[in-house]
Coordinates of C-alpha atoms in Angstrom, one line a residue:
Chain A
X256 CA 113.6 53.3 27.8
X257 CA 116.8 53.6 26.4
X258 CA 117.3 50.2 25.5
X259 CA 113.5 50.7 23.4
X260 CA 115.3 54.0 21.2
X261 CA 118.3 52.3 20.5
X262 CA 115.8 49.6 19.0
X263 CA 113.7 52.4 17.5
X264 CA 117.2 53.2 15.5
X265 CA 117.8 49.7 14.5
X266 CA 114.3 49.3 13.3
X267 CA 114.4 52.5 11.0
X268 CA 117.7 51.9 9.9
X269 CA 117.2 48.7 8.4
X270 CA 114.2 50.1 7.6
X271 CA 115.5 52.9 5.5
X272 CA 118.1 50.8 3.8
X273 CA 115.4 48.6 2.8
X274 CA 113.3 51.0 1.3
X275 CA 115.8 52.9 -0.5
X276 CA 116.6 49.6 -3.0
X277 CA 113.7 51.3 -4.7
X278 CA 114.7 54.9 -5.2
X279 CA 112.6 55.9 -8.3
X280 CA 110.0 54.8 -6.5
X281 CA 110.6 57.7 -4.2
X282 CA 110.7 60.3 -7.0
X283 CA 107.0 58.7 -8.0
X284 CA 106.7 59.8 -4.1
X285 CA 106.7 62.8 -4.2
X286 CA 105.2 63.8 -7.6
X287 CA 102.1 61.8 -6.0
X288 CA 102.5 63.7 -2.6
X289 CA 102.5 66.9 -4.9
X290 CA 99.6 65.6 -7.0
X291 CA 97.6 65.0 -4.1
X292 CA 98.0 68.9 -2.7
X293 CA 96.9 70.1 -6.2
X294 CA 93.7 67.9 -6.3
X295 CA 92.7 68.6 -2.2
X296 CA 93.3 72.2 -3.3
X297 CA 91.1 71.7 -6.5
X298 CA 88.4 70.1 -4.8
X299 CA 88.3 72.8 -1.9
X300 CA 88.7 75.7 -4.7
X301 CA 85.3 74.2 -5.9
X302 CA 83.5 74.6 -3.3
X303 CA 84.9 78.3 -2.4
X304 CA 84.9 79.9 -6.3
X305 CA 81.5 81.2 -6.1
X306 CA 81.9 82.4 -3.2
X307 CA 80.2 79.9 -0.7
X308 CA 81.9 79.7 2.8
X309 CA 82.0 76.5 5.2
X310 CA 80.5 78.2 7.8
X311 CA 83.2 80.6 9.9
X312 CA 85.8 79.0 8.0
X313 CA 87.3 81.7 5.3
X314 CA 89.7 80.1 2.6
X315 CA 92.8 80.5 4.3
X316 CA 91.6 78.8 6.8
X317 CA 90.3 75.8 5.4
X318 CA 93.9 75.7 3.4
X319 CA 95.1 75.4 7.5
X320 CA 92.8 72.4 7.8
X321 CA 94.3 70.9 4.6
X322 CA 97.6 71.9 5.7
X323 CA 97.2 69.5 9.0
X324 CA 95.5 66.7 7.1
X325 CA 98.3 66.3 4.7
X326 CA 101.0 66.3 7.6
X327 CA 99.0 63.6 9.1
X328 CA 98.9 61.5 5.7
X329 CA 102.4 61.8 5.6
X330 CA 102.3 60.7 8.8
X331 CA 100.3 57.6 8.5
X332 CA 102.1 56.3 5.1
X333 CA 105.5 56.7 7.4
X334 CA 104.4 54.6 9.9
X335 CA 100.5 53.6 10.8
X336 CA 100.3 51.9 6.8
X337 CA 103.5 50.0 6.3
X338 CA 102.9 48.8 10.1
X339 CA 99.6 47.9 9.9
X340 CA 100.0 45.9 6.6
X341 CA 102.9 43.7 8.3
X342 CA 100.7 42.6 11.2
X343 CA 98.5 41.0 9.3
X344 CA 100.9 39.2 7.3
X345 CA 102.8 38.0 10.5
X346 CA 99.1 36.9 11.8
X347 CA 98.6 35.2 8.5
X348 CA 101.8 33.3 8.5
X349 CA 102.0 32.8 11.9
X350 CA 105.2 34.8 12.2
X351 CA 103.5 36.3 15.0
X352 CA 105.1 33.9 17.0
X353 CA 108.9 35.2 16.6
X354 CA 107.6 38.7 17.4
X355 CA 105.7 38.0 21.0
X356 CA 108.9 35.8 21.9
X357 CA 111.1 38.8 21.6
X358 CA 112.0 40.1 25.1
X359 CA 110.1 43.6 24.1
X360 CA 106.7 44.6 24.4
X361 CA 105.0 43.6 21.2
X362 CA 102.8 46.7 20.6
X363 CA 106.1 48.6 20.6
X364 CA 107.1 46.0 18.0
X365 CA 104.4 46.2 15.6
X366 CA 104.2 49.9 16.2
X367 CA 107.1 50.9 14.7
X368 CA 109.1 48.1 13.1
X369 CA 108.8 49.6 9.3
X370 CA 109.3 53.2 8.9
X371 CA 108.4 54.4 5.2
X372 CA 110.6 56.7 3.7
X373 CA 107.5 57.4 0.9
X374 CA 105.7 59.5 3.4
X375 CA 108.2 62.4 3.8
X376 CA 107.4 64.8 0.8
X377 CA 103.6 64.6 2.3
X378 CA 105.3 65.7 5.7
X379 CA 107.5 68.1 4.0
X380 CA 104.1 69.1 1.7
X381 CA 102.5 69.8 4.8
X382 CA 104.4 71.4 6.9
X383 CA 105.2 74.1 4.0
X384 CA 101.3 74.9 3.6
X385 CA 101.1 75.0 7.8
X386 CA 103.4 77.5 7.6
X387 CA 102.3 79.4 4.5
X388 CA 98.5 80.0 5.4
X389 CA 100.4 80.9 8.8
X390 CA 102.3 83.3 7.5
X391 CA 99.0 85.2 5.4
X392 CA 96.9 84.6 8.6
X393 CA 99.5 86.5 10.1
X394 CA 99.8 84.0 12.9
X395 CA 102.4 84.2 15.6
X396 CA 104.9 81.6 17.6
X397 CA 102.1 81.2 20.7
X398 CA 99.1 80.1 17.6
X399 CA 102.0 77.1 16.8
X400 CA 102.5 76.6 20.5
X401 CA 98.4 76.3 21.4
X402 CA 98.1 73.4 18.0
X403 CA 101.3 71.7 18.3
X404 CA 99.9 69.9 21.0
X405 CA 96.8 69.2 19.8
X406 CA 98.5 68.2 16.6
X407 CA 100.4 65.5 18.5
X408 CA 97.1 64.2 20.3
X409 CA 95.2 64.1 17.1
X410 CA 98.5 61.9 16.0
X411 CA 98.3 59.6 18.8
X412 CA 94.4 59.0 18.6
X413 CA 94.8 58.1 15.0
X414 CA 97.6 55.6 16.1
X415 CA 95.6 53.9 18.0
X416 CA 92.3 53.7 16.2
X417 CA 94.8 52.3 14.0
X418 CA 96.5 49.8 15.9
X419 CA 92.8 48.5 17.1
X420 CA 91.5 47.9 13.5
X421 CA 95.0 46.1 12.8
X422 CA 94.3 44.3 15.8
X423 CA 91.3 43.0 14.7
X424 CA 93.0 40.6 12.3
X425 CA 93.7 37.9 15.1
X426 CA 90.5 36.9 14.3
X427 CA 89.3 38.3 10.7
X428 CA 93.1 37.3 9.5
X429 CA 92.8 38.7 6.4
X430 CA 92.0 42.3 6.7
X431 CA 94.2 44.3 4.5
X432 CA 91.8 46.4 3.5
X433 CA 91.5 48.3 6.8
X434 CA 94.0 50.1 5.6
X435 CA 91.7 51.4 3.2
X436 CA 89.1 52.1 6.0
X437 CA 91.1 54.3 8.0
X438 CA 92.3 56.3 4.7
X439 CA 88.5 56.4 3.9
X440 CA 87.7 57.7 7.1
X441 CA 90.7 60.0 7.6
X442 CA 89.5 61.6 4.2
X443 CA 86.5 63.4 5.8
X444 CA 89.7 65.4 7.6
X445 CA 90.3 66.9 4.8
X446 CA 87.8 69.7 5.3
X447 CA 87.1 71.6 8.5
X448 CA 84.2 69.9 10.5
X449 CA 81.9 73.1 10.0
X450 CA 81.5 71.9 6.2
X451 CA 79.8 68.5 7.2
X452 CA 75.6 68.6 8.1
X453 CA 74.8 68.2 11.1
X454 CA 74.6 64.1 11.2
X455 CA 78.0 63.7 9.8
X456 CA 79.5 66.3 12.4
X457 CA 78.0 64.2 15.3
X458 CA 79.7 60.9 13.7
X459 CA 83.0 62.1 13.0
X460 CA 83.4 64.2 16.7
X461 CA 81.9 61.0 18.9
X462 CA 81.9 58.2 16.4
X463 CA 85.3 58.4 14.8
X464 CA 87.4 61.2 16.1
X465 CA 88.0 63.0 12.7
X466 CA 87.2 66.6 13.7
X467 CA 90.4 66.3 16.7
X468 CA 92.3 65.1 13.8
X469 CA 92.7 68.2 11.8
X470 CA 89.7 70.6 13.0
X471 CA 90.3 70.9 16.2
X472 CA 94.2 71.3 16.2
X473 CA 93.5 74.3 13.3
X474 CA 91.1 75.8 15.6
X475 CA 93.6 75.8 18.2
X476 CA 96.2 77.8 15.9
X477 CA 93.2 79.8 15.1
X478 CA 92.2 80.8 18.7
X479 CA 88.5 80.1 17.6
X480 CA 87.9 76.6 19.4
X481 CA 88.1 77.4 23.3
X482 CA 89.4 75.4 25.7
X483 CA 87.2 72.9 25.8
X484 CA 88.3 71.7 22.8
X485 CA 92.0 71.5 23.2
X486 CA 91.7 69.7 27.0
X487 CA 89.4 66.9 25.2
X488 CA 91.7 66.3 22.6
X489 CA 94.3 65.4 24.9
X490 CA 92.2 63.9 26.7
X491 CA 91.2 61.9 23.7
X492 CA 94.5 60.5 22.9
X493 CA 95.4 59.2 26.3
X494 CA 92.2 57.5 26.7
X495 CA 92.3 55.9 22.6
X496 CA 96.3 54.9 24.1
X497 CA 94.7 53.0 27.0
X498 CA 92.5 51.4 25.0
X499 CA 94.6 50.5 22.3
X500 CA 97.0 48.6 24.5
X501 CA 94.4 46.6 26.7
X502 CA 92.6 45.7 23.1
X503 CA 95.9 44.5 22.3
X504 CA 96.0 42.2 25.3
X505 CA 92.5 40.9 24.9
X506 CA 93.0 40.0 21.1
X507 CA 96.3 38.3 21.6
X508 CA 95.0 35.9 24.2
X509 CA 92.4 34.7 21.2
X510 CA 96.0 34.4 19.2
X511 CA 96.4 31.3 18.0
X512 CA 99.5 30.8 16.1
X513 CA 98.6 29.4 11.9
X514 CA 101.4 26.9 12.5
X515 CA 100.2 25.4 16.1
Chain B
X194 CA 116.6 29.8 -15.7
X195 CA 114.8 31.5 -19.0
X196 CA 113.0 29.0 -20.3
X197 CA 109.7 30.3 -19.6
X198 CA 109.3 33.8 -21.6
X199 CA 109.5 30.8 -24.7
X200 CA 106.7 29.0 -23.6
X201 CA 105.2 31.8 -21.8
X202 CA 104.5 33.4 -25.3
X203 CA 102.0 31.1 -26.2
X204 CA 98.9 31.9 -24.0
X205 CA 99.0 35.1 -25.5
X206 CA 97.1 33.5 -28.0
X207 CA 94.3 32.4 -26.3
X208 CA 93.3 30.4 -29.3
X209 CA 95.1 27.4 -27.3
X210 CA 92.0 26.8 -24.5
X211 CA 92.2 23.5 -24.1
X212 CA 88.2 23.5 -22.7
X213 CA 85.3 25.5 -24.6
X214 CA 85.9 29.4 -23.6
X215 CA 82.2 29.8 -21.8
X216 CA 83.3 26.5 -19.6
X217 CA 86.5 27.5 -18.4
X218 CA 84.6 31.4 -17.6
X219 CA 82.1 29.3 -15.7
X220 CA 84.0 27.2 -13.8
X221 CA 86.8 30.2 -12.8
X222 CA 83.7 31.9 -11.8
X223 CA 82.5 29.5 -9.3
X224 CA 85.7 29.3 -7.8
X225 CA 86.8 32.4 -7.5
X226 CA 83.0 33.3 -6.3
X227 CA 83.9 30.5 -3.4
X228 CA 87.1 32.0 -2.6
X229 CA 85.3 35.6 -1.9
X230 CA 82.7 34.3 0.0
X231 CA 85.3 32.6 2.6
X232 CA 86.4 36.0 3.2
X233 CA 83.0 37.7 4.0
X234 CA 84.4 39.9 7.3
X235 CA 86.9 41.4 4.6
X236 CA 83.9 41.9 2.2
X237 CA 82.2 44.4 4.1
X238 CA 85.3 45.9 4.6
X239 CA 85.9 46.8 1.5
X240 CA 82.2 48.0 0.8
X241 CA 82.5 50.2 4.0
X242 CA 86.0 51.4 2.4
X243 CA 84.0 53.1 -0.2
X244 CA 82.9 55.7 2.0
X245 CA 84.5 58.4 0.2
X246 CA 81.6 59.7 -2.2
X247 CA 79.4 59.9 0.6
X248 CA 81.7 62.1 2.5
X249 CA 81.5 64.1 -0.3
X250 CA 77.6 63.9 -0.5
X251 CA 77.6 65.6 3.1
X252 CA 79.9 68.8 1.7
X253 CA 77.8 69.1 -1.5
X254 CA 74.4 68.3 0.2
X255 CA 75.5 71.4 2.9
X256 CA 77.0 73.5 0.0
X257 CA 74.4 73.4 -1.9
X258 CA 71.7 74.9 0.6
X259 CA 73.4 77.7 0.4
X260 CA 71.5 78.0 -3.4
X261 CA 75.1 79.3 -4.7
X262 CA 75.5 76.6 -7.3
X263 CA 73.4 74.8 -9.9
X264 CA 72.4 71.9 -8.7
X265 CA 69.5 71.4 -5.4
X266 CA 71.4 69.2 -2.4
X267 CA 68.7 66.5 -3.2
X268 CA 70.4 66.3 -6.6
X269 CA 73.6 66.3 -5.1
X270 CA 72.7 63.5 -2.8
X271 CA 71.2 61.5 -5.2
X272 CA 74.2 61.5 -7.7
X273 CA 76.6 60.9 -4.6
X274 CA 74.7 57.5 -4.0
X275 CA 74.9 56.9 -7.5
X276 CA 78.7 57.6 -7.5
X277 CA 78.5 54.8 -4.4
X278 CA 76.8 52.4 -6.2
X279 CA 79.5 52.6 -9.8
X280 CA 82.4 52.5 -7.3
X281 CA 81.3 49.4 -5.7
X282 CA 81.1 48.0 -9.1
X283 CA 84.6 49.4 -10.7
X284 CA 86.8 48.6 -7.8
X285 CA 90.2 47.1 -9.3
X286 CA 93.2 45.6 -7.5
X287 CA 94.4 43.6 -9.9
X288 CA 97.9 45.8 -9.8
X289 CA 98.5 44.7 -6.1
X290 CA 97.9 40.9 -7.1
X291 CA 100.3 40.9 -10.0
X292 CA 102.9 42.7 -8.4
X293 CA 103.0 40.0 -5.8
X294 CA 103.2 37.2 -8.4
X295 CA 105.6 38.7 -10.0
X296 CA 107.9 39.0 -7.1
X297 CA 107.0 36.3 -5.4
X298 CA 107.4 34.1 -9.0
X299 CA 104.2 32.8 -8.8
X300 CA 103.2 34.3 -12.4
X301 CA 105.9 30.9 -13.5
X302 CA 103.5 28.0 -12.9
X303 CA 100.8 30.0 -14.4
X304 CA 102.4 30.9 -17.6
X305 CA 102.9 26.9 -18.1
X306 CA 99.0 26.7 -18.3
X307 CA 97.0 27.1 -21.1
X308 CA 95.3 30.2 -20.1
X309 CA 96.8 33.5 -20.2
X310 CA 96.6 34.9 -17.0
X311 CA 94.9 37.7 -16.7
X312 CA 91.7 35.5 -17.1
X313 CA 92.5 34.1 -13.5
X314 CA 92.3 38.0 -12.0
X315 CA 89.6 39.1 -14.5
X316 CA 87.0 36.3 -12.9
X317 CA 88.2 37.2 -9.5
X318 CA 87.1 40.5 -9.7
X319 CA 83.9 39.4 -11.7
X320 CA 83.0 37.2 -8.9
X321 CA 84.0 39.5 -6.2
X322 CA 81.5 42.0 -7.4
X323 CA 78.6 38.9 -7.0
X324 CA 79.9 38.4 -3.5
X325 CA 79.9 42.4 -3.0
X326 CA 76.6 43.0 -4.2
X327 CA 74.3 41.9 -1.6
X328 CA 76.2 44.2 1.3
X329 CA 76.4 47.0 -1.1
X330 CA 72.9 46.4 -1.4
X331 CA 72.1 46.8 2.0
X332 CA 73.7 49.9 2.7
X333 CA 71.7 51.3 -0.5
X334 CA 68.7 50.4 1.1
X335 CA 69.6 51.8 4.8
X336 CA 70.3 55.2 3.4
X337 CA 67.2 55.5 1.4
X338 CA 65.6 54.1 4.4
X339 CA 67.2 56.7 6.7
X340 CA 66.5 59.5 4.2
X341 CA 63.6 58.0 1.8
X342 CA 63.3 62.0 0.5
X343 CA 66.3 61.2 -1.8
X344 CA 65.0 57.8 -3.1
X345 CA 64.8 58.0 -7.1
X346 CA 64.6 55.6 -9.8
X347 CA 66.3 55.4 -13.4
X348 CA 64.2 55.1 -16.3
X349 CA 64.0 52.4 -17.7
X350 CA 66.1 52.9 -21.3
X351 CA 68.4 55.0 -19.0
X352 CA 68.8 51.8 -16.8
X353 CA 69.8 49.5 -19.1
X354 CA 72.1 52.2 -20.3
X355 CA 73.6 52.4 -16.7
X356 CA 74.0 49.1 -16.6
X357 CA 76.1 48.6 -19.9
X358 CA 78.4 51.8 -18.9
X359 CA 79.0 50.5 -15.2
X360 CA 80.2 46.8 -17.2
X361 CA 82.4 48.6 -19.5
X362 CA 83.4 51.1 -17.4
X363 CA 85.0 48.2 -15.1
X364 CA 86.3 46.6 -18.3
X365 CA 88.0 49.7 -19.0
X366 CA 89.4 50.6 -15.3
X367 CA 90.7 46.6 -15.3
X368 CA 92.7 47.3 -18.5
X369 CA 94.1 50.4 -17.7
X370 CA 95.1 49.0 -14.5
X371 CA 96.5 45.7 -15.9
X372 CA 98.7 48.0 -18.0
X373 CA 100.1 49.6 -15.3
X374 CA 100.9 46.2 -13.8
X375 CA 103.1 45.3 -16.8
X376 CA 105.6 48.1 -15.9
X377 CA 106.0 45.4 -12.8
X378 CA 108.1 43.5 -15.1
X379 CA 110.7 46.4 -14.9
X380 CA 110.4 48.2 -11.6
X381 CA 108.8 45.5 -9.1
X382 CA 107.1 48.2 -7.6
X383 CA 104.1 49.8 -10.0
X384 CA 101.8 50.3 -7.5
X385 CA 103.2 53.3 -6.9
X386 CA 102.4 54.6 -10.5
X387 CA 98.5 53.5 -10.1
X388 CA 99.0 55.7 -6.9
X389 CA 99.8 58.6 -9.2
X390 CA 96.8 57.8 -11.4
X391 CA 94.5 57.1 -8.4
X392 CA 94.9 61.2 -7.7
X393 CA 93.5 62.0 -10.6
X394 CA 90.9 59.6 -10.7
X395 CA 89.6 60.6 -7.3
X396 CA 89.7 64.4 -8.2
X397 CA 89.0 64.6 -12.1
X398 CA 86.4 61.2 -12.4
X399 CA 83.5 63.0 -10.5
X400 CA 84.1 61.2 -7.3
X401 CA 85.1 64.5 -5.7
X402 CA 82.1 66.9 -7.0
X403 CA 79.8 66.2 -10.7
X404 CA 81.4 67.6 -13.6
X405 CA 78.9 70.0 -13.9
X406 CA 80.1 72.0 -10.8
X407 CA 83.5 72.2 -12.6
X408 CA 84.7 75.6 -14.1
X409 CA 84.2 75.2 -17.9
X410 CA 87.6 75.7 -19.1
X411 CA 89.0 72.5 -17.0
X412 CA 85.7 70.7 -17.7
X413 CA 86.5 71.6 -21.2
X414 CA 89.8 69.7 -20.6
X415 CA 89.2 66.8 -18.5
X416 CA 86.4 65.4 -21.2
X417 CA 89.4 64.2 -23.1
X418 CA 90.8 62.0 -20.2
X419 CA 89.2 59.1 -19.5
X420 CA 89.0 60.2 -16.1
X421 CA 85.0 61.3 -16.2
X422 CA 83.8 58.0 -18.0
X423 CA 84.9 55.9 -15.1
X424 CA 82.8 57.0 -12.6
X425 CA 80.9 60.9 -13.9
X426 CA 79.5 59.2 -16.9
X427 CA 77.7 56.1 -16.0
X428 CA 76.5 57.7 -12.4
X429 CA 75.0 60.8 -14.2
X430 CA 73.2 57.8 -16.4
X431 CA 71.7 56.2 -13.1
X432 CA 70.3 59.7 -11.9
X433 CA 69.0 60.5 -15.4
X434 CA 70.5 63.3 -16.2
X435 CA 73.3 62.5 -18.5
X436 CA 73.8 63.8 -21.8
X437 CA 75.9 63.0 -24.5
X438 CA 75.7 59.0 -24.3
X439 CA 76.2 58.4 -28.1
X440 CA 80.0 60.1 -27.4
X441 CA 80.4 58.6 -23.9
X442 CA 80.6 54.8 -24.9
X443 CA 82.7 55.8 -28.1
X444 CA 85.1 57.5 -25.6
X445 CA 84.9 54.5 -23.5
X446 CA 85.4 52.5 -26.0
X447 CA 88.2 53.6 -27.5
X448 CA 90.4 54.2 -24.7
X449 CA 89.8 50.5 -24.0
X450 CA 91.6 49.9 -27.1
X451 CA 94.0 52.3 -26.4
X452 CA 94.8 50.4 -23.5
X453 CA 94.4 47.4 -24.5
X454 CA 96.5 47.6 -27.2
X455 CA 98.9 49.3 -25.2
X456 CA 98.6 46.3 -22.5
X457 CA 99.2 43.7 -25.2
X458 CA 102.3 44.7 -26.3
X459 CA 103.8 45.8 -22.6
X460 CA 103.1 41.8 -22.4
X461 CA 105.0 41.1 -25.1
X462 CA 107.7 43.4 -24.0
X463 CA 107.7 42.4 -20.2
X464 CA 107.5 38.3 -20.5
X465 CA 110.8 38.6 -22.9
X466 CA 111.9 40.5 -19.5
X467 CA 110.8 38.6 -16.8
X468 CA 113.0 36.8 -14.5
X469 CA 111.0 36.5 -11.4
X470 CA 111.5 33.8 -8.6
X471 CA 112.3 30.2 -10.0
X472 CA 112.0 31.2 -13.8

């Protein structure tokens, strides 16, 4: 364990360095980050200004939903995106090799070998609009208690829906684009579940997860979602976990390396 | 090491072809149309990437059965697919592919040829969108057979309209992206600019609700981008109900010379620059 977070530090160091040869483009960063808050909050300020409502969801609220999406974007540009995009250049080049040789679990590796500074203002972004809408909600320490876990789970699923689809290019090879996918899919988080007709709700709770992504950990903070809710998010994430890792077992043993 | 910006001045005048014009289109075609099909699996990918104006189509369709704005949620629906459809054909990526070149010095062997080459990534989005079509097809056809209640169909003059406005529209989208590629030549990263660009284009081009739900004074304001004649424009055409076409291909038109005026000379600029791998 110790041995893996002294790695962890290695990785993101290098990591870091490496990414801050291009500091303007950091700058770019976060005018983006902050370009992207003003159109979500353009696009959710249409639906609200003549006064429609998703349904139980009041504008505050939805700004909450929007709040936990953007943490998670940031989330995903620091880590699932620049990841995801290196494992299928590895599988591509057949650099895989040098990676499952490594006396370190290779999941681990791919996981979190690149660490994208680019990512932070959405985090920061994020986490200022969390608290905000917090504070007007007039929320209290035990609301970010109840949806910080939640918050995490919906984290970890998204990881490894992730790391599956990026598995996938031991055979497809060249699937840069489901990068794309996931930010597609991950898009629908934007809004609270309640917004969606009934079809699309059913997809994104038991098709792909969206609604534990963002909905369910704002519901938590909001103490409108029950317990039901919060238990099968967990429970979501530690099953998507399992499942990532023995995918990532059954794809490697179809690896077969581009040079051999 | 800069011997290339010399000779790669000349393609820019693409009066040098060595072949007839519609030969060297044809056979670029062909291969480039062979080169998409061998990755089909990342094909349907990208089509399924696309998802984004039907996520939207679910918000509006719900919104709008509430009666609280002007349009009816089969209205809604049916310019959402339309949005689908225009996106499918305007996708661009040529910024990602040039960057790389650049970096990578590929763009060197190419500048020696006597083609300038931005025909090479023009064709190979040209052919992509043959490969695309059929699986963009099919997914028009599964919704309307899911939901046949939203099935519509253009006029005929309107159409042929569509038609033209979704070719230009991707002419326009490719040159405004190729410009943002040249500022490669001086940052090696530029993506990140079309990043910046992308946000408005996903919130201001129609993709995120029709103009028409927009308040008027930022309506007002955004018909002088060319944000809403990339995607708004040509999708109202396909669901009939656009207005102003006489203005809307004058505005397309002349921000593809903005553009490409603007391209030509960043060229210019950025070649004299370049110093990429092995120049």
């Amino acid at each position: 364990m110790i041995r893996y977070l002294r790695v962890l530090a290695l990785f993101w160091g290098s990591a870091v360095a490496a990414e801050l040869e291009y500091r303007i483009n950091f700058v770019i960063a976060t005018l983006t980050s902050l370009g992207g808050l003003c159109g979500s909050i353009f696009g959710l300020f249409l639906f609200y200004r003549t006064g429609y409502q998703f349904q139980g969801w009041t504008w505050l609220d939805a700004l909450l939903v929007l709040g936990i999406f953007t943490l998670l974007q940031g989330f995903s540009a620091t880590i699932l995106i620049p990841n995801l995009n290196k494992i299928v250049t590895q599988v591509q080049q057949g650099t895989l090799d040098f990676v499952l040789l490594k006396p370190i679990s290779s999941q681990f590796w791919l996981s979190v070998r690149e660490l994208s500074p680019w990512g932070v203002p959405d985090l920061a972004f994020g986490l200022i609009m969390i608290v905000y809408t917090g504070q007007r909600l007039g929320l209290g320490w035990q609301a970010y208690c109840l949806g910080f876990l939640p918050m995490i789970a919906g984290a970890l699923s998204l990881y490894s829906l992730w790391f599956m689809l990026g598995a996938t290019s031991i055979w497809f090879v060249k699937v840069y684009n489901v990068t794309e996918v996931l930010r597609g899919l991950l898009e629908a988080g934007r809004f609270p579940i309640a917004a969606y007709p009934v079809a699309y709700r059913i997809f994104f709770t038991f098709v792909i997860p969206v609604a534990f992504l963002t909905t369910v950990p704002a519901q938590a903070m909001l103490n409108t979602g029950g317990p039901g809710w919060w238990l099968a998010s967990l429970l979501l994430a530690v099953i998507l976990l399992g499942l990532a890792n023995r995918f990532w077992r059954f794809a490697l043993s179809f690896y077969t390396s581009a040079s051999s | 090491m800069t011997t290339v910006p010399a000779e790669g001045s000349g393609p820019s005048a693409s009066g040098e072809l060595r072949g007839n014009p519609l030969t060297v289109a044809r056979v670029l075609l062909s291969v480039y149309y062979a080169y998409m099909m061998e990755y089909r699996a990342e094909l349907v990918l990208w089509v399924l990437s696309g998802t984004f104006p039907l996520i939207f189509m679910g918000l509006w369709a719900q919104a709008a059965q509430s009666g609280q704005f002007s349009l009816a949620p089969r209205e809604l629906i049916q310019y959402f697919l339309a949005v689908f459809i225009v996106r499918q054909f305007t996708v661009v990526w040529v910024i990602w592919e040039f960057e790389r070149e650049l970096v990578e010095g590929k763009l060197s062997p190419y500048l020696l040829q006597p083609l300038d080459p931005v025909w090479r990534h023009f064709f190979s989005h040209l052919a992509e969108r043959f490969a695309r079509m059929p699986f963009a097809l099919i997914l028009v056809v599964a919704f309307l057979g899911l939901y046949p209640k939203a099935a519509w169909l253009p006029s005929g003059g309107n159409l042929v309209l569509a038609v033209l406005a979704i070719a230009l529209t991707f002419c326009l989208r490719f040159v405004i992206q190729y410009t943002f590629a040249m500022v490669a030549f001086w940052t090696e990263r530029a993506n990140a600019l079309e990043q910046f660009w992308f946000l408005f284009y996903m919130f201001l081009s129609g993709m995120a609700a029709p103009l028409s739900l927009f308040p008027e004074p930022v309506r007002a304001v955004v018909l002088w981008t060319p944000f809403p004649y990339l995607i708004y424009f040509p999708a109202s055409l396909l669901v009939n109900r656009a207005d102003h076409v006489f203005q809307g291909f004058v505005a397309i038109g002349a921000w593809s010379l903005v553009f490409l005026l603007l391209n030509r000379w960043l060229w210019r600029r950025g070649l004299t620059q370049y110093s990429g791998m092995g120049a």
